[in-house]
Amino acid sequence: MSVSAAAALIEAGAPLAIAGRAEALAGLPRGCWIGGTTPYLMTESGGCIIGADQLFVTDFSHLGTVRVNRYDQDNLQQITAEAPHNGFALTIIPFHSSCHKRFAQEAGSYPQAYLRPAIGWIAGFDLNDQGAQAQVFDGITGRSYTDRAVVLHIQLPEDFTPVINMINLFERDGGQTFHFDDVSFSPSHVVVDGVRLPFADYIRSRGMGHGRLPMVGGYAGAHTNVSLRSVHGNNVELYAPVFPDVEYGFARPVSDYAAEFRKRFESGPRESVAWSCNCILNFLYGELEGKALGSCAGPVTFGEIAHGLLNQTLVEVQVI
């Protein structure tokens, strides 16, 4: 919607989560809302890149009681500790911030992490803007931050339940599996068949230096992606950390992202979806600009949050 339409909703008292460019978010009035920067969206008519005259707005007025909170890197555990007993914590964190890294490494150990879930996204920026920095916005104070988490704590009525869906198109390619010694966004070595190898060399030996295919790890029976950010010389940077107690394998290619997402959506009802987001890497590598995924709409993000940090995954909340 337009910036003026979003402002009118805020002034009417609606509790909102808003995505858009920083200059559009900065011009909004104070109220019960949180925001994060990204110009990339999925809409019902297809993926798009918006300017500063538009925003993507999710209105939670119909869901229950909503509170705005913000947290620095040293009290991120309060996101779930202070979450309602029947609801969820819609969370936005700036990309490549201390909060981003701390949350990614520690979220699984937060109080009530799997009973009072944190759901949300990592704010980003226009990839064509050199030096741009991700920001989040606290509508109550009107302030923006580059290193805090902003949260809508959403308390649902007792007869409703939040259901978190994580739609991951990727499966392991059936090749070698491997693991790591430490929790890290930039591991230097990998252990393959009991042999410790330079990770950058191993990536290149597997032909994965292009970074389009994530590593797929097994977490308590669920497949979770860790995507490659860059491979330069002996240095590897990841979009999420690896963990030492997890076995990983590289993913097999996906031929048609949009068709695969639509296929997954056909298996269940869509009218109960209250919020969703999708990954910037799916947007880019799946060439989703202009391609519709059905009724799925929301920000395109630099990381997805569903209990912990995810990569190359579509996340949605259904309220049933």
Short mmCIF file of C-alpha atoms in Angstrom, two decimals:
data_model
loop_
_atom_site.label_atom_id
_atom_site.label_comp_id
_atom_site.label_asym_id
_atom_site.label_seq_id
_atom_site.Cartn_x
_atom_site.Cartn_y
_atom_site.Cartn_z
CA MET A 1 0.00 0.00 0.00
CA SER A 2 0.99 3.63 -0.18
CA VAL A 3 2.89 5.31 2.65
CA SER A 4 -0.11 7.55 3.34
CA ALA A 5 -2.44 4.55 3.61
CA ALA A 6 -0.05 2.88 6.07
CA ALA A 7 0.10 6.09 8.11
CA ALA A 8 -3.70 6.21 8.25
CA LEU A 9 -3.81 2.65 9.64
CA ILE A 10 -1.25 3.54 12.31
CA GLU A 11 -3.17 6.64 13.32
CA ALA A 12 -6.33 4.53 13.59
CA GLY A 13 -4.53 2.36 16.18
CA ALA A 14 -3.91 -0.78 14.11
CA PRO A 15 -1.02 -3.03 15.26
CA LEU A 16 1.20 -3.54 12.22
CA ALA A 17 4.36 -5.18 10.90
CA ILE A 18 5.76 -3.15 8.00
CA ALA A 19 8.46 -3.78 5.40
CA GLY A 20 9.93 -1.25 2.99
CA ARG A 21 12.74 1.17 2.32
CA ALA A 22 14.22 3.14 5.22
CA GLU A 23 13.06 6.54 3.93
CA ALA A 24 9.45 5.31 3.74
CA LEU A 25 9.53 3.74 7.21
CA ALA A 26 11.16 6.83 8.72
CA GLY A 27 8.25 8.99 7.59
CA LEU A 28 5.55 7.03 9.42
CA PRO A 29 3.82 8.36 12.55
CA ARG A 30 4.28 6.80 15.96
CA GLY A 31 2.01 3.94 16.93
CA CYS A 32 1.75 0.22 17.59
CA TRP A 33 3.99 -1.02 14.80
CA ILE A 34 7.41 -2.43 14.00
CA GLY A 35 9.26 -2.29 10.71
CA GLY A 36 12.28 -3.58 8.86
CA THR A 37 14.09 -2.57 5.70
CA THR A 38 13.84 -4.47 2.44
CA PRO A 39 12.71 -3.32 -1.02
CA TYR A 40 11.99 -6.92 -2.08
CA LEU A 41 8.51 -8.41 -1.70
CA MET A 42 6.39 -11.35 -2.68
CA THR A 43 2.83 -10.29 -3.50
CA GLU A 44 -0.14 -12.26 -4.78
CA SER A 45 0.68 -11.04 -8.29
CA GLY A 46 4.37 -11.94 -8.04
CA GLY A 47 7.73 -10.91 -6.69
CA CYS A 48 8.57 -7.22 -6.97
CA ILE A 49 11.00 -4.49 -5.95
CA ILE A 50 9.33 -1.40 -4.49
CA GLY A 51 10.41 2.22 -4.25
CA ALA A 52 10.08 4.64 -1.34
CA ASP A 53 6.42 5.34 -2.17
CA GLN A 54 5.16 1.91 -1.09
CA LEU A 55 5.24 -0.40 1.94
CA PHE A 56 4.17 -3.95 2.69
CA VAL A 57 1.86 -3.91 5.70
CA THR A 58 0.48 -6.79 7.78
CA ASP A 59 -2.39 -5.83 10.09
CA PHE A 60 -2.79 -7.95 13.23
CA SER A 61 -5.91 -6.17 14.52
CA HIS A 62 -8.07 -9.26 14.15
CA LEU A 63 -5.74 -11.62 16.04
CA GLY A 64 -5.77 -10.45 19.64
CA THR A 65 -3.69 -8.31 22.00
CA VAL A 66 -0.44 -6.88 20.63
CA ARG A 67 2.54 -5.30 22.44
CA VAL A 68 5.66 -3.70 20.93
CA ASN A 69 9.04 -4.50 22.51
CA ARG A 70 12.70 -4.04 21.61
CA TYR A 71 15.81 -5.86 22.76
CA ASP A 72 19.56 -5.42 22.52
CA GLN A 73 22.05 -8.24 22.03
CA ASP A 74 22.33 -8.94 25.76
CA ASN A 75 18.64 -9.57 26.43
CA LEU A 76 17.44 -11.32 23.28
CA GLN A 77 16.36 -14.28 25.43
CA GLN A 78 13.50 -12.08 26.63
CA ILE A 79 11.90 -12.32 23.19
CA THR A 80 10.52 -15.74 24.10
CA ALA A 81 10.60 -15.33 27.88
CA GLU A 82 8.15 -12.41 27.61
CA ALA A 83 6.10 -13.90 24.78
CA PRO A 84 2.44 -14.67 25.47
CA HIS A 85 1.52 -18.20 26.51
CA ASN A 86 -0.81 -18.57 23.52
CA GLY A 87 0.62 -16.62 20.62
CA PHE A 88 3.94 -15.77 19.05
CA ALA A 89 6.68 -13.15 18.94
CA LEU A 90 6.92 -11.55 15.50
CA THR A 91 10.58 -10.51 15.42
CA ILE A 92 12.69 -8.36 13.07
CA ILE A 93 16.49 -8.17 13.42
CA PRO A 94 18.96 -6.21 11.23
CA PHE A 95 21.23 -8.22 8.96
CA HIS A 96 24.91 -8.59 9.91
CA SER A 97 24.38 -7.03 13.34
CA SER A 98 25.51 -8.35 16.71
CA CYS A 99 21.87 -9.19 17.45
CA HIS A 100 21.67 -11.20 14.23
CA LYS A 101 24.74 -13.25 15.14
CA ARG A 102 23.81 -13.74 18.80
CA PHE A 103 20.25 -14.78 17.96
CA ALA A 104 21.44 -17.23 15.31
CA GLN A 105 23.86 -18.91 17.69
CA GLU A 106 21.75 -18.92 20.85
CA ALA A 107 18.03 -18.91 19.99
CA GLY A 108 17.57 -22.63 20.54
CA SER A 109 18.44 -22.21 24.22
CA TYR A 110 16.06 -19.31 24.96
CA PRO A 111 13.32 -19.84 27.58
CA GLN A 112 10.13 -21.33 26.12
CA ALA A 113 11.77 -21.22 22.67
CA TYR A 114 9.58 -23.96 21.21
CA LEU A 115 6.44 -23.26 23.25
CA ARG A 116 6.28 -19.48 22.70
CA PRO A 117 7.89 -19.20 19.28
CA ALA A 118 9.84 -16.35 17.76
CA ILE A 119 8.78 -15.96 14.13
CA GLY A 120 9.98 -13.27 11.75
CA TRP A 121 12.79 -12.10 9.55
CA ILE A 122 16.17 -10.49 9.12
CA ALA A 123 15.90 -6.97 7.68
CA GLY A 124 18.04 -6.23 4.63
CA PHE A 125 18.63 -3.53 2.02
CA ASP A 126 18.74 -2.87 -1.70
CA LEU A 127 21.61 -4.94 -3.07
CA ASN A 128 22.37 -2.15 -5.56
CA ASP A 129 23.00 0.38 -2.76
CA GLN A 130 26.67 0.09 -1.86
CA GLY A 131 27.25 0.67 1.83
CA ALA A 132 23.56 0.36 2.72
CA GLN A 133 22.77 -0.90 6.21
CA ALA A 134 19.78 -2.86 7.42
CA GLN A 135 17.52 -1.09 9.90
CA VAL A 136 14.59 -1.93 12.14
CA PHE A 137 11.98 0.54 13.43
CA ASP A 138 10.16 0.79 16.74
CA GLY A 139 6.87 2.55 16.03
CA ILE A 140 6.22 3.38 19.68
CA THR A 141 9.27 5.66 19.94
CA GLY A 142 9.70 6.40 16.23
CA ARG A 143 13.36 5.35 16.47
CA SER A 144 15.34 3.17 14.07
CA TYR A 145 18.14 0.80 15.00
CA THR A 146 20.93 -1.05 13.22
CA ASP A 147 21.60 -3.45 16.11
CA ARG A 148 18.42 -4.20 18.04
CA ALA A 149 15.54 -6.59 17.66
CA VAL A 150 12.00 -5.21 17.47
CA VAL A 151 9.13 -7.51 18.38
CA LEU A 152 5.35 -7.66 18.26
CA HIS A 153 4.21 -9.96 21.05
CA ILE A 154 0.86 -11.23 19.80
CA GLN A 155 -1.51 -12.84 22.33
CA LEU A 156 -4.16 -14.94 20.57
CA PRO A 157 -7.61 -15.68 21.96
CA GLU A 158 -7.72 -19.01 23.84
CA ASP A 159 -9.64 -20.78 21.07
CA PHE A 160 -6.95 -20.02 18.44
CA THR A 161 -3.53 -21.61 17.93
CA PRO A 162 -0.49 -20.46 15.92
CA VAL A 163 0.94 -23.04 13.50
CA ILE A 164 4.40 -22.40 12.09
CA ASN A 165 5.12 -23.71 8.60
CA MET A 166 8.66 -23.86 7.21
CA ILE A 167 8.64 -24.60 3.49
CA ASN A 168 12.07 -25.78 2.37
CA LEU A 169 12.49 -26.78 -1.28
CA PHE A 170 15.90 -28.33 -0.70
CA GLU A 171 16.97 -31.90 -0.01
CA ARG A 172 20.44 -33.38 0.25
CA ASP A 173 21.98 -34.46 -3.03
CA GLY A 174 22.92 -37.91 -1.75
CA GLY A 175 26.65 -37.14 -1.77
CA GLN A 176 29.08 -36.93 1.13
CA THR A 177 27.94 -35.68 4.49
CA PHE A 178 30.18 -33.68 6.80
CA HIS A 179 30.29 -31.81 10.10
CA PHE A 180 32.10 -28.96 11.86
CA ASP A 181 34.09 -28.56 15.07
CA ASP A 182 32.54 -25.31 16.32
CA VAL A 183 29.56 -22.97 16.11
CA SER A 184 30.59 -20.51 13.39
CA PHE A 185 29.47 -18.16 10.61
CA SER A 186 32.92 -18.57 9.02
CA PRO A 187 34.29 -22.08 9.60
CA SER A 188 37.85 -22.62 8.41
CA HIS A 189 37.73 -26.42 8.36
CA VAL A 190 35.24 -29.23 7.79
CA VAL A 191 35.38 -32.88 8.83
CA VAL A 192 34.64 -35.33 6.00
CA ASP A 193 34.86 -39.10 6.63
CA GLY A 194 36.91 -38.39 9.73
CA VAL A 195 39.40 -36.17 7.87
CA ARG A 196 39.69 -32.46 8.72
CA LEU A 197 39.93 -30.39 5.51
CA PRO A 198 40.07 -26.67 4.64
CA PHE A 199 36.42 -25.79 4.11
CA ALA A 200 37.00 -23.45 1.15
CA ASP A 201 38.95 -26.15 -0.68
CA TYR A 202 36.25 -28.70 0.02
CA ILE A 203 33.53 -26.38 -1.32
CA ARG A 204 35.47 -25.88 -4.54
CA SER A 205 36.18 -29.61 -4.86
CA ARG A 206 32.42 -30.26 -4.75
CA GLY A 207 31.76 -27.57 -7.38
CA MET A 208 29.69 -25.51 -4.94
CA GLY A 209 31.64 -22.25 -5.01
CA HIS A 210 28.76 -20.55 -6.88
CA GLY A 211 26.82 -20.48 -3.59
CA ARG A 212 23.43 -21.18 -5.14
CA LEU A 213 22.85 -24.40 -3.21
CA PRO A 214 22.77 -24.45 0.58
CA MET A 215 24.06 -27.04 2.98
CA VAL A 216 21.18 -29.01 4.47
CA GLY A 217 21.51 -30.00 8.11
CA GLY A 218 19.42 -32.41 10.12
CA TYR A 219 18.04 -30.79 13.30
CA ALA A 220 15.92 -33.16 15.38
CA GLY A 221 14.45 -34.69 12.22
CA ALA A 222 13.90 -31.39 10.38
CA HIS A 223 16.00 -30.31 7.40
CA THR A 224 17.39 -26.79 7.85
CA ASN A 225 19.49 -24.85 5.34
CA VAL A 226 22.73 -22.94 5.83
CA SER A 227 23.55 -20.84 2.76
CA LEU A 228 26.96 -19.79 1.46
CA ARG A 229 27.50 -16.03 1.47
CA SER A 230 30.99 -15.95 -0.08
CA VAL A 231 34.04 -18.09 -0.77
CA HIS A 232 37.26 -16.11 -1.28
CA GLY A 233 40.65 -17.76 -1.02
CA ASN A 234 40.66 -19.65 2.26
CA ASN A 235 37.76 -17.65 3.72
CA VAL A 236 34.16 -18.82 3.79
CA GLU A 237 31.28 -16.68 5.05
CA LEU A 238 27.83 -18.14 5.75
CA TYR A 239 24.37 -16.58 6.15
CA ALA A 240 23.73 -18.69 9.27
CA PRO A 241 26.03 -20.52 11.66
CA VAL A 242 26.90 -24.20 11.53
CA PHE A 243 26.75 -26.29 14.71
CA PRO A 244 29.12 -29.09 15.75
CA ASP A 245 26.42 -31.64 16.62
CA VAL A 246 24.73 -31.47 13.20
CA GLU A 247 25.46 -33.51 10.07
CA TYR A 248 25.34 -31.54 6.81
CA GLY A 249 25.18 -32.32 3.11
CA PHE A 250 24.93 -30.12 0.03
CA ALA A 251 21.51 -29.70 -1.60
CA ARG A 252 20.44 -30.92 -5.00
CA PRO A 253 19.29 -28.25 -7.49
CA VAL A 254 15.67 -27.07 -7.75
CA SER A 255 14.61 -26.65 -11.37
CA ASP A 256 11.59 -24.36 -10.93
CA TYR A 257 11.26 -22.56 -7.57
CA ALA A 258 7.88 -20.96 -8.27
CA ALA A 259 6.30 -24.22 -9.42
CA GLU A 260 7.68 -26.09 -6.41
CA PHE A 261 6.33 -23.51 -3.97
CA ARG A 262 2.91 -23.59 -5.61
CA LYS A 263 2.94 -27.39 -5.41
CA ARG A 264 3.62 -27.25 -1.65
CA PHE A 265 0.78 -24.76 -1.14
CA GLU A 266 -1.73 -27.03 -2.87
CA SER A 267 -1.62 -29.51 0.01
CA GLY A 268 -3.27 -27.29 2.63
CA PRO A 269 -5.67 -24.39 3.28
CA ARG A 270 -4.37 -20.86 2.67
CA GLU A 271 -7.09 -18.68 4.20
CA SER A 272 -5.67 -19.03 7.73
CA VAL A 273 -2.20 -17.65 6.86
CA ALA A 274 -1.62 -14.54 8.98
CA TRP A 275 1.95 -13.66 7.92
CA SER A 276 4.77 -14.99 5.74
CA CYS A 277 8.23 -14.20 4.39
CA ASN A 278 10.61 -15.69 1.83
CA CYS A 279 14.37 -15.60 1.38
CA ILE A 280 16.27 -13.18 -0.87
CA LEU A 281 18.28 -16.13 -2.21
CA ASN A 282 15.10 -17.88 -3.35
CA PHE A 283 13.99 -14.58 -4.90
CA LEU A 284 17.29 -14.20 -6.81
CA TYR A 285 18.21 -17.75 -7.73
CA GLY A 286 14.60 -18.75 -8.40
CA GLU A 287 14.08 -15.60 -10.49
CA LEU A 288 10.83 -14.92 -8.63
CA GLU A 289 10.44 -11.30 -9.72
CA GLY A 290 7.13 -11.20 -11.57
CA LYS A 291 6.30 -14.82 -10.64
CA ALA A 292 3.32 -15.49 -8.38
CA LEU A 293 3.34 -18.19 -5.72
CA GLY A 294 -0.41 -18.15 -5.27
CA SER A 295 -1.78 -16.42 -2.18
CA CYS A 296 1.64 -16.16 -0.49
CA ALA A 297 2.69 -12.55 0.20
CA GLY A 298 5.22 -10.89 2.48
CA PRO A 299 8.72 -9.44 2.74
CA VAL A 300 11.70 -11.00 0.99
CA THR A 301 14.34 -11.24 3.65
CA PHE A 302 18.03 -11.69 4.45
CA GLY A 303 17.19 -14.58 6.78
CA GLU A 304 14.04 -16.13 8.15
CA ILE A 305 13.15 -16.73 11.79
CA ALA A 306 11.18 -19.76 12.96
CA HIS A 307 12.36 -20.60 16.48
CA GLY A 308 15.92 -20.02 15.18
CA LEU A 309 17.55 -18.53 12.09
CA LEU A 310 16.83 -20.16 8.71
CA ASN A 311 18.12 -19.66 5.16
CA GLN A 312 16.48 -20.19 1.74
CA THR A 313 13.19 -21.08 3.41
CA LEU A 314 9.66 -19.72 3.22
CA VAL A 315 8.18 -19.20 6.69
CA GLU A 316 4.53 -18.59 7.45
CA VAL A 317 2.22 -18.41 10.46
CA GLN A 318 -1.26 -19.86 10.27
CA VAL A 319 -3.79 -19.08 12.97
CA ILE A 320 -6.34 -21.85 13.33
#
